[in-house]
XYZ file of C-alpha atoms in Angstrom:
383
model
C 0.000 0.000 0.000
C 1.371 3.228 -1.193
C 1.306 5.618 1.559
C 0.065 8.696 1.703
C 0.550 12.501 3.013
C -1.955 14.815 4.148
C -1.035 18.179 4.874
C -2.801 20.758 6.611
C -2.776 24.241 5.199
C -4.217 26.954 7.503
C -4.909 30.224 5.862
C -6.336 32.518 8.836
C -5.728 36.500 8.385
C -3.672 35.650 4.985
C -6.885 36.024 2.928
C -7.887 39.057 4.197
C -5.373 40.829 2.016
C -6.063 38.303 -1.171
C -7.610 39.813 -4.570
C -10.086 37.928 -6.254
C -10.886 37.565 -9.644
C -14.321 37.579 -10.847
C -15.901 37.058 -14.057
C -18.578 38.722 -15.694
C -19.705 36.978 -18.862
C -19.403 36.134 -21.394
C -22.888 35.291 -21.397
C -24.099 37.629 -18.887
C -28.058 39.358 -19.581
C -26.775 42.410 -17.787
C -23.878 42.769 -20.286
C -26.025 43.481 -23.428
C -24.646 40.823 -25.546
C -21.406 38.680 -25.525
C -19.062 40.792 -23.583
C -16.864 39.842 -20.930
C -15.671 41.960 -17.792
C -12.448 40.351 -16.029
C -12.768 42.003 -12.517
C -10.362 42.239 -9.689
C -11.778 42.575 -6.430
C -10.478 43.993 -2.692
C -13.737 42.545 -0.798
C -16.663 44.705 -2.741
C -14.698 46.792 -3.994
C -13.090 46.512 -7.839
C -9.503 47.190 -7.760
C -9.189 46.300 -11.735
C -11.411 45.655 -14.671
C -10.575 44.267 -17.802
C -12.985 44.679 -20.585
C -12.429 41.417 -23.156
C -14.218 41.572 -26.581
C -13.895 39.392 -29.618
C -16.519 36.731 -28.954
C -19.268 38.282 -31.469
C -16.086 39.064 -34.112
C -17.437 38.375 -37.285
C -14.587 39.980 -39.738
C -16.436 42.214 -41.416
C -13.483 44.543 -42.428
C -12.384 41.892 -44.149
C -15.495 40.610 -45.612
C -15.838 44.430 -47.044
C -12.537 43.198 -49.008
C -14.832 40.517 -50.937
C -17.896 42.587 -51.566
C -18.598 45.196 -54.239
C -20.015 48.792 -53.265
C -23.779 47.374 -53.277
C -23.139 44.471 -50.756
C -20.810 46.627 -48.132
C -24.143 48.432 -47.220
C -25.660 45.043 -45.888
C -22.151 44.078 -43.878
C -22.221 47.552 -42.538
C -25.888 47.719 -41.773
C -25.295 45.166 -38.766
C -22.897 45.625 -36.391
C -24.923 48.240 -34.333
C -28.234 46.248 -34.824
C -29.894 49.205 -33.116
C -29.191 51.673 -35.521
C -29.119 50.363 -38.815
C -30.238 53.265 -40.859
C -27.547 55.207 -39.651
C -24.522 52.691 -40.307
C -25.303 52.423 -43.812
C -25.317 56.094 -43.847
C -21.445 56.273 -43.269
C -20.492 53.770 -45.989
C -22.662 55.115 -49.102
C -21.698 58.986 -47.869
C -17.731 57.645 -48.357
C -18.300 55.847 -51.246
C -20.049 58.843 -52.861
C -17.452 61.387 -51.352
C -14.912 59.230 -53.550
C -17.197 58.978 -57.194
C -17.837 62.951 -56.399
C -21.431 62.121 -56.537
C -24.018 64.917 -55.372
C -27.346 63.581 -54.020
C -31.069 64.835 -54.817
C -32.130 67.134 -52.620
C -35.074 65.163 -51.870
C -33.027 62.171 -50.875
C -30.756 64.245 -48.794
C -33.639 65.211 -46.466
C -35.220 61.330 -46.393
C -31.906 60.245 -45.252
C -31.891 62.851 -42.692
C -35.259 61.800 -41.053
C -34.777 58.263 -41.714
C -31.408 58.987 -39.559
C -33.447 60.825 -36.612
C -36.451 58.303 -36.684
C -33.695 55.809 -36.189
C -32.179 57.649 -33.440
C -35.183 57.450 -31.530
C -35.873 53.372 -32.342
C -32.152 53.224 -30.493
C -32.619 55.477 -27.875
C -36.101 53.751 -26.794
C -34.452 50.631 -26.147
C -32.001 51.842 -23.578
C -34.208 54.088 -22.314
C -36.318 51.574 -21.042
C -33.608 48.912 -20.674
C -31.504 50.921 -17.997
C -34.198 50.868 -15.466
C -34.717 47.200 -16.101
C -30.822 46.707 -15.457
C -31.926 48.445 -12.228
C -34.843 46.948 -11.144
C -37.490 49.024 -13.029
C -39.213 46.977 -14.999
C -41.940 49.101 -16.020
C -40.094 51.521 -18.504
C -39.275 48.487 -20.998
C -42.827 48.107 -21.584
C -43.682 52.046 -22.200
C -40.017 52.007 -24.339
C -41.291 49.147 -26.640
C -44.693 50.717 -27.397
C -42.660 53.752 -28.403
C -40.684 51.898 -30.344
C -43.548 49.782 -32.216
C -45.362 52.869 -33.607
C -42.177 53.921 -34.990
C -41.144 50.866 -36.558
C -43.867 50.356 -38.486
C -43.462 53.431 -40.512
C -39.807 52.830 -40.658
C -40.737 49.214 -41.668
C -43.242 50.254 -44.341
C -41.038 52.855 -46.263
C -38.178 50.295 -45.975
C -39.385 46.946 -46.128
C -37.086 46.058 -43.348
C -38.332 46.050 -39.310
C -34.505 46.000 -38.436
C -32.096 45.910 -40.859
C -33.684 48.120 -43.184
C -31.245 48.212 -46.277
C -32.980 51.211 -47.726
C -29.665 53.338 -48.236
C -27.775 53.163 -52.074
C -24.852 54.688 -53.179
C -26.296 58.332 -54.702
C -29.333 58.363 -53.094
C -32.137 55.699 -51.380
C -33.415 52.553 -52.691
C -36.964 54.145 -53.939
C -39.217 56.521 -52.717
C -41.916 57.237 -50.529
C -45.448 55.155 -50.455
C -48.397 57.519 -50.855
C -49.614 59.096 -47.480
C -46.334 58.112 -46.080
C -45.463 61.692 -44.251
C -49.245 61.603 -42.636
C -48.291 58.465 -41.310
C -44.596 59.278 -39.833
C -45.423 62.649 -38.562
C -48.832 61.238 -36.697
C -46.112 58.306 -35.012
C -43.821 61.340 -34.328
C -46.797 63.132 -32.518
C -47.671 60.062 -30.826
C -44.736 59.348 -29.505
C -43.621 62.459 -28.278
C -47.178 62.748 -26.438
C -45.936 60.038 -24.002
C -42.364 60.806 -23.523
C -43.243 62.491 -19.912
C -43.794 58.505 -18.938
C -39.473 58.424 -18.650
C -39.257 62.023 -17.124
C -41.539 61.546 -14.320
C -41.810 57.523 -14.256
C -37.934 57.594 -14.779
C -36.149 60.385 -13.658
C -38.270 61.233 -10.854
C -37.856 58.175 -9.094
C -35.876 58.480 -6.389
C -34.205 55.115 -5.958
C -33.438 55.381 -9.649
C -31.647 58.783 -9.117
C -30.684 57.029 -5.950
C -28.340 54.149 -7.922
C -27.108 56.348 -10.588
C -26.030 60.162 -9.329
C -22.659 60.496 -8.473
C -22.294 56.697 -9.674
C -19.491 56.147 -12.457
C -18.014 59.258 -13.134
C -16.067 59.804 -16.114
C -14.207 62.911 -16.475
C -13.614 65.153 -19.621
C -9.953 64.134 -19.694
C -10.930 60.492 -19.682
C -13.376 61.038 -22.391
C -10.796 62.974 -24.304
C -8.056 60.238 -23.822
C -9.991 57.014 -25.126
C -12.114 58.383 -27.569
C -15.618 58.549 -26.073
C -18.398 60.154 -28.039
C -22.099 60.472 -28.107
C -24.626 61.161 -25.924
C -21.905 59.681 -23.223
C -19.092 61.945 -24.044
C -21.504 64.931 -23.600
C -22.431 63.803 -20.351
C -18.918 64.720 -18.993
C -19.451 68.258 -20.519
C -17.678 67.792 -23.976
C -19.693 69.895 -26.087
C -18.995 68.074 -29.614
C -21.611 67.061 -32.125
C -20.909 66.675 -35.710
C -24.340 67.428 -36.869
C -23.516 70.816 -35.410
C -19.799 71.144 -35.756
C -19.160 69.085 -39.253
C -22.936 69.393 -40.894
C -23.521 66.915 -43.148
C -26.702 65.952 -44.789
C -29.488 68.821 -44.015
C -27.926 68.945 -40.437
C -26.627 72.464 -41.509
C -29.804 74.085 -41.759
C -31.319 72.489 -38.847
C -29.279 74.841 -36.892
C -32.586 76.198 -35.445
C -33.993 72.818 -34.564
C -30.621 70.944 -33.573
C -29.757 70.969 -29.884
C -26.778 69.342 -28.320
C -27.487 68.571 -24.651
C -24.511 68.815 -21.927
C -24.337 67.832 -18.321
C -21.362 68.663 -16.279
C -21.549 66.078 -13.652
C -20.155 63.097 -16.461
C -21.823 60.656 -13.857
C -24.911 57.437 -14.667
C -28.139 59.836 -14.139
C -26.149 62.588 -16.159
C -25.507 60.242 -18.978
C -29.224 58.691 -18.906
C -30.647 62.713 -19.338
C -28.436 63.267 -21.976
C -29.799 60.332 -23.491
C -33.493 61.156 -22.961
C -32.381 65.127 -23.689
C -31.343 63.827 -27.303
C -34.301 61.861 -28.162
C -36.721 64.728 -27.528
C -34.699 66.524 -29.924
C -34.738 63.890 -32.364
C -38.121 64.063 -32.770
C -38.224 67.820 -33.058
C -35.825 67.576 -36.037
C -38.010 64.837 -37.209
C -40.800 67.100 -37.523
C -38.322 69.480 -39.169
C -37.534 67.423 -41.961
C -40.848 66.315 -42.592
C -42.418 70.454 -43.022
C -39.281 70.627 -45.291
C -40.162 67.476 -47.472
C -43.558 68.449 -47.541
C -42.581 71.896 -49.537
C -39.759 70.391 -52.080
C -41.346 69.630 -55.130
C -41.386 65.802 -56.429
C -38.310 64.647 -57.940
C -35.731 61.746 -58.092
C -34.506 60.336 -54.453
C -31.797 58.806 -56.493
C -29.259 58.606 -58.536
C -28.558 56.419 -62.196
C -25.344 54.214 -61.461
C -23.697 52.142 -64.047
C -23.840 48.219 -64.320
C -20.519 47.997 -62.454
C -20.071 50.562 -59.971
C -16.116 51.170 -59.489
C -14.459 54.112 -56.787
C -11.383 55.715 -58.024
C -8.385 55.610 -56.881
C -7.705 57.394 -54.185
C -9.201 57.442 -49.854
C -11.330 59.287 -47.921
C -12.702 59.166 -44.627
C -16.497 60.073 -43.435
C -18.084 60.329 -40.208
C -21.502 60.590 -38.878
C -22.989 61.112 -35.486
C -24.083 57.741 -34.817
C -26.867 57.361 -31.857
C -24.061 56.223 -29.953
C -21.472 58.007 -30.733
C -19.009 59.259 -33.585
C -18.905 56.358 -36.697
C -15.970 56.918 -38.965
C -15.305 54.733 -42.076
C -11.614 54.985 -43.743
C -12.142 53.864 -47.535
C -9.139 53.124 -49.546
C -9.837 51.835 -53.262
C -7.409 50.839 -55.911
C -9.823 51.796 -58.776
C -12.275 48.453 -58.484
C -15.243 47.371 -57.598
C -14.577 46.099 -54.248
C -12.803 48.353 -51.326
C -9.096 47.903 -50.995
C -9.815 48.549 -47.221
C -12.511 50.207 -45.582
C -11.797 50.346 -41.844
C -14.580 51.245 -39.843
C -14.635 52.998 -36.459
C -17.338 52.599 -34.362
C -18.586 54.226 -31.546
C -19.234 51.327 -28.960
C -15.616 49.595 -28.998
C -14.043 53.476 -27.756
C -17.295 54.216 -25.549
C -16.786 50.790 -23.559
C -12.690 51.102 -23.322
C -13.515 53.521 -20.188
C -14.743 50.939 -18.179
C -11.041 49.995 -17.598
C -11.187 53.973 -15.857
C -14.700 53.967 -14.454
C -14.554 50.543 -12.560
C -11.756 50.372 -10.616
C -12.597 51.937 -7.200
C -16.690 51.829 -7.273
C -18.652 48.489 -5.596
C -19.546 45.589 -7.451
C -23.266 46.471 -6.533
C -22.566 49.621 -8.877
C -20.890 47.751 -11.771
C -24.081 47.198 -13.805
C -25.277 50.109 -13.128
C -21.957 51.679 -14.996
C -21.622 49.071 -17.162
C -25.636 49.453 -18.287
C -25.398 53.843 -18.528
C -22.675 53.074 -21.341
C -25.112 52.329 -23.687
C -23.132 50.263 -26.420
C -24.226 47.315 -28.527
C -21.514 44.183 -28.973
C -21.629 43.794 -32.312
C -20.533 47.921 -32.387
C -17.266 46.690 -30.962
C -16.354 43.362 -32.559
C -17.895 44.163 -35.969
């Protein structure tokens, strides 16, 4: 008989002073997809955080390689499933800032209140999905009935309930079914007649305002050093919008209408008004757009492209203010009708590289409600 050793190992006071390592994900519901958080706690309290991405990677920059300028706008249209509209935008606009290409007036303004109604259909959700992270489970109802009445107009001009695929190089994919402005502006009038529900079921709640002010506060610097944009970057006071400060589309003479909301305080309630701040507004310039398409004569919402639609040579780089953020999309073509690269920077993989700043020194008990006021989508960051 082999014999054996047992040894006794006595620990007392030594673990007081030992980290632990905790794992969030990567299949966590409060994490908004596959995401992982790699924490490392003193008792409560999070010393480090590690944010670790790459399990929704689907290679889409490369994939952008293999597809002409027609099939980029379908790769593109997914990685922020929330706002689809607006991340086809940011590929055509490129593509067309390379052929030179102007775009119909008419088209110009559809895209811009396509881009706002879209705003709002990604705003709703995490609207009513931050409470829920918090125990409110009330708003997600009231969010989703929003949401509905505007999807169905987006759905019916688009054919698409998500992924609409209504965006083409030089213009949009056709135009508008008859009555179709009645119909969006009575869902924009609707909608905005219940909005109060997430100021005073929302904001006045005092155990909401109780979880998130003073909770996760992310300075300007910070937001400055990793890139943060959006509704979160002007949260911390960092008064940038490129709707206002780069116009593109009709943004430039929607001075009038367009307001970019600040709060100084760069903490969770300060990032969840500047959320619902912005999707009041987006309705307002909703409305805008639709008085202006109502006086522009009919014409084209298009333009005539050849067979074989090839860039020149050359790059270029666009941007757009994305619901979450700042999209940017590097396009480099060699004269063919695929991209030589098109490298595409999205808002949610800078937003969520704060956490690494945000975390460390706040209570576990706080970390969703951090993690939930950043208000990214997974697929934004692994694309």
């Amino acid at each position: 008989m082999t014999p054996t050793t047992e040894t006794m190992v006595g620990i007392g006071g030594a673990a007081e002073g030992t980290d632990m390592v905790l794992n969030i994900g990567p299949q966590h519901p409060s994490t908004h997809g596959v995401l992982r958080l790699k924490l490392v706690l003193d008792g409560e309290r999070i010393v480090r955080a590690e944010p670790v991405i790459g399990y929704m990677h689907r290679g889409a920059e490369k994939l952008f390689e293999a597809r002409d300028y027609r099939q980029i706008i379908m790769l593109a249209n997914r990685h922020d499933w929330l706002s689809a509209f607006s991340n086809e935008l940011g590929v055509v606009l490129a593509v067309e800032r390379m052929l030179g290409m102007e775009v119909p007036e008419r088209a110009v303004w559809l895209r811009t209140l396509l881009a706002e109604l879209n705003r709002v259909l990604n705003h709703l959700m995490f609207l009513g999905s931050y409470p829920l992270e918090l125990g409110g489970i009330t708003p997600i109802f009231y969010a989703f009935t929003e949401r509905e009445e505007l999807q169905h107009v987006m759905e019916e001009v688009s054919g698409g309930r998500m992924h609409y695929m209504f965006n083409r190089v030089g213009g949009l994919k056709e135009d508008l079914p008859a009555g179709w402005t009645t119909r969006a502006r009575g869902a924009v009038a609707d909608v905005r007649s219940r909005m109060d529900r997430f100021d005073d079921l929302v904001l006045g709640n005092e155990i909401f305002r109780g979880r998130t002010r003073g909770v996760g506060v992310l300075s300007p610097e910070a937001v400055h050093a990793y890139g943060v944009s959006g509704p979160i970057g002007r949260a911390s006071g960092v008064d940038f919008d490129l709707r206002r400060d780069e116009p593109y589309l009709a943004y430039g003479e929607l001075g009038d209408v367009l307001k970019v909301v600040t709060r100084e305080e760069g903490d969770c309630l300060a990032r969840f008004e500047c959320l619902l701040a912005q999707t009041h507004n987006a309705l307002d310039l909703a409305d805008a757009c639709l008085d202006r398409l109502a006086e522009l004569p009919p014409g084209p919402v298009n333009q005539r492209l050849p067979k074989v639609l090839k860039a020149p040579e050359g790059h270029t780089y666009a941007w757009t203010e994305n619901p979450l953020g700042i999209n940017g999309y590097y396009l480099v073509s060699k004269g063919e009708k695929t991209p030589y690269r098109l490298k595409l920077r999205s808002a949610s993989f800078n937003n969520i590289q704060a956490l690494t700043e945000l975390l460390p020194g706040t209570l576990v008990a706080d970390m969703v409600a951090i993690l939930g006021s950043l208000f990214f989508v997974v697929g934004d960051i692994d694309k």
